[in-house]
Amino acid sequence: FKDDLSTSPELFTSMSPYDVDLPIETTEDVLFNSQFNQPKELLNDFSSVDLSFLPDITHDKKEQHLPEDGDEMQKEFDGSISGKEDRGTSVDESSLSYPGVTQPSPEASGVCPPLTPMTPMTPVTPASESSGIVPQLQNIVSTVNLACKLDLKNIALHARNAEYNPKRFAAVIMRIREPRTTALIFSSGKMVCTGAKSEEQSRLAARKYARVVQKLGFPAKFLDFKIQNMVGSCDVRFPIRLEGLVLTHQQFSSYEPELFPGLIYRMVKPRIVLLIFVSGKVVLTG
Amino acid sequence: MAYQLYRNTTLGNSLQESLDELIQSQQITPQLALQVLLQFDKAINSALAQRVRNRVNFRGSLNTYRFCDNVWTFVLNDVEFREVTELVKVDKVKIVACDGKSKYDITEY
């Protein structure tokens, strides 16, 4: 379905997820607001956005990729929400009919998906939990193509803070202090940049490495910069019963305390892997 | 073949200068001087490996590092070299290190 609400794809629309045109604001509306009424084309590209203004809501967003095609921001959306399967944390939207309706009808609200976590088949997180928990980014991995063949020995001899041991690994390992990152530079001209704490920092760091290579005399460009992975962590501040979680979410969980103390939860939508620990600490990656 | 790493040390440089003088005054051939230096390499490598027992600790902040051709090159700042007997402080030290059995070799600063 297409949303009739103002659907500017800009990141900073006046609409916050709660700030929707609703003539009557019932508690149910407040609860399901962000789920059903927000503009669907919101927030598709996070590469240079500080999202701290957003309360942490676990509603279903469209699949978000964070690639950048060259310097372009990807503003296109793929597919419609109704095409999504009802898995993981997604809400059973097919049970609701609200094309163009800004307010959930009483029937729609009545057909809301079961919220109890004891339903094995369709585990669903409560609609809009403003828990205030925002995962902190710990690591970003990105790649870029410098588009020219590189002489690694030359680079290792002349660049600072570089390691090159071709017997062990066929790339130069270079580091910079600001942003504190590590790069793997290959003779094909491709490069991996790891360790940054934000997407923008990762891009900036990759540019710095490209500049180092360029200053050494290679015709380096900056093609196809793409974020490959982001890792975040957070703390729910209460102990978690992993055994219980693996019983109710067995299709998604893998928990072997003798192997690893954390439960590995492979969320389907969004495709994220979470490492959940009894202490309440959670690591999110993928 | 032993590392020629130690030719650029106080001892190695003195030897090279002396050999150059002898070559200048035609007392030895350049080929002989080369052989002397090769023997020096063997002797110094063996002496450091076998006859040196004392231990020096050092601590400083790393400015730059490099690893290429199995040789590590470090530049440290504000370094303190500590031996049981005494303490030496320097602003900058460059360390060139080759793979050894147990000890790293330090060039002069």
PDB file of C-alpha atoms in Angstrom, chain A residues 9 13 16 43 57 59 97 130 144 156 160 168 232 262 278 280:
ATOM      1  CA  PRO A   9      12.005  11.038   2.131  1.00  0.00           C
ATOM      2  CA  THR A  13      10.783  15.862   8.426  1.00  0.00           C
ATOM      3  CA  SER A  16       8.505  12.497  14.345  1.00  0.00           C
ATOM      4  CA  LEU A  43      14.661   7.188   7.398  1.00  0.00           C
ATOM      5  CA  ILE A  57      11.042   2.486  19.117  1.00  0.00           C
ATOM      6  CA  HIS A  59       8.562  -0.557  15.080  1.00  0.00           C
ATOM      7  CA  SER A  97      -6.332  -2.459   6.345  1.00  0.00           C
ATOM      8  CA  SER A 130      10.155   4.108  24.397  1.00  0.00           C
ATOM      9  CA  VAL A 144      36.164   1.440  -1.059  1.00  0.00           C
ATOM     10  CA  ALA A 156      54.828  -0.155   3.308  1.00  0.00           C
ATOM     11  CA  ARG A 160      53.909   5.623   8.368  1.00  0.00           C
ATOM     12  CA  ARG A 168      51.201 -14.054   6.164  1.00  0.00           C
ATOM     13  CA  GLY A 232      26.408  -1.793  18.247  1.00  0.00           C
ATOM     14  CA  GLY A 262      25.738 -15.575  25.081  1.00  0.00           C
ATOM     15  CA  VAL A 278      22.397 -12.860  31.077  1.00  0.00           C
ATOM     16  CA  GLY A 280      21.395  -7.732  30.065  1.00  0.00           C
TER      17      GLY A 280
END
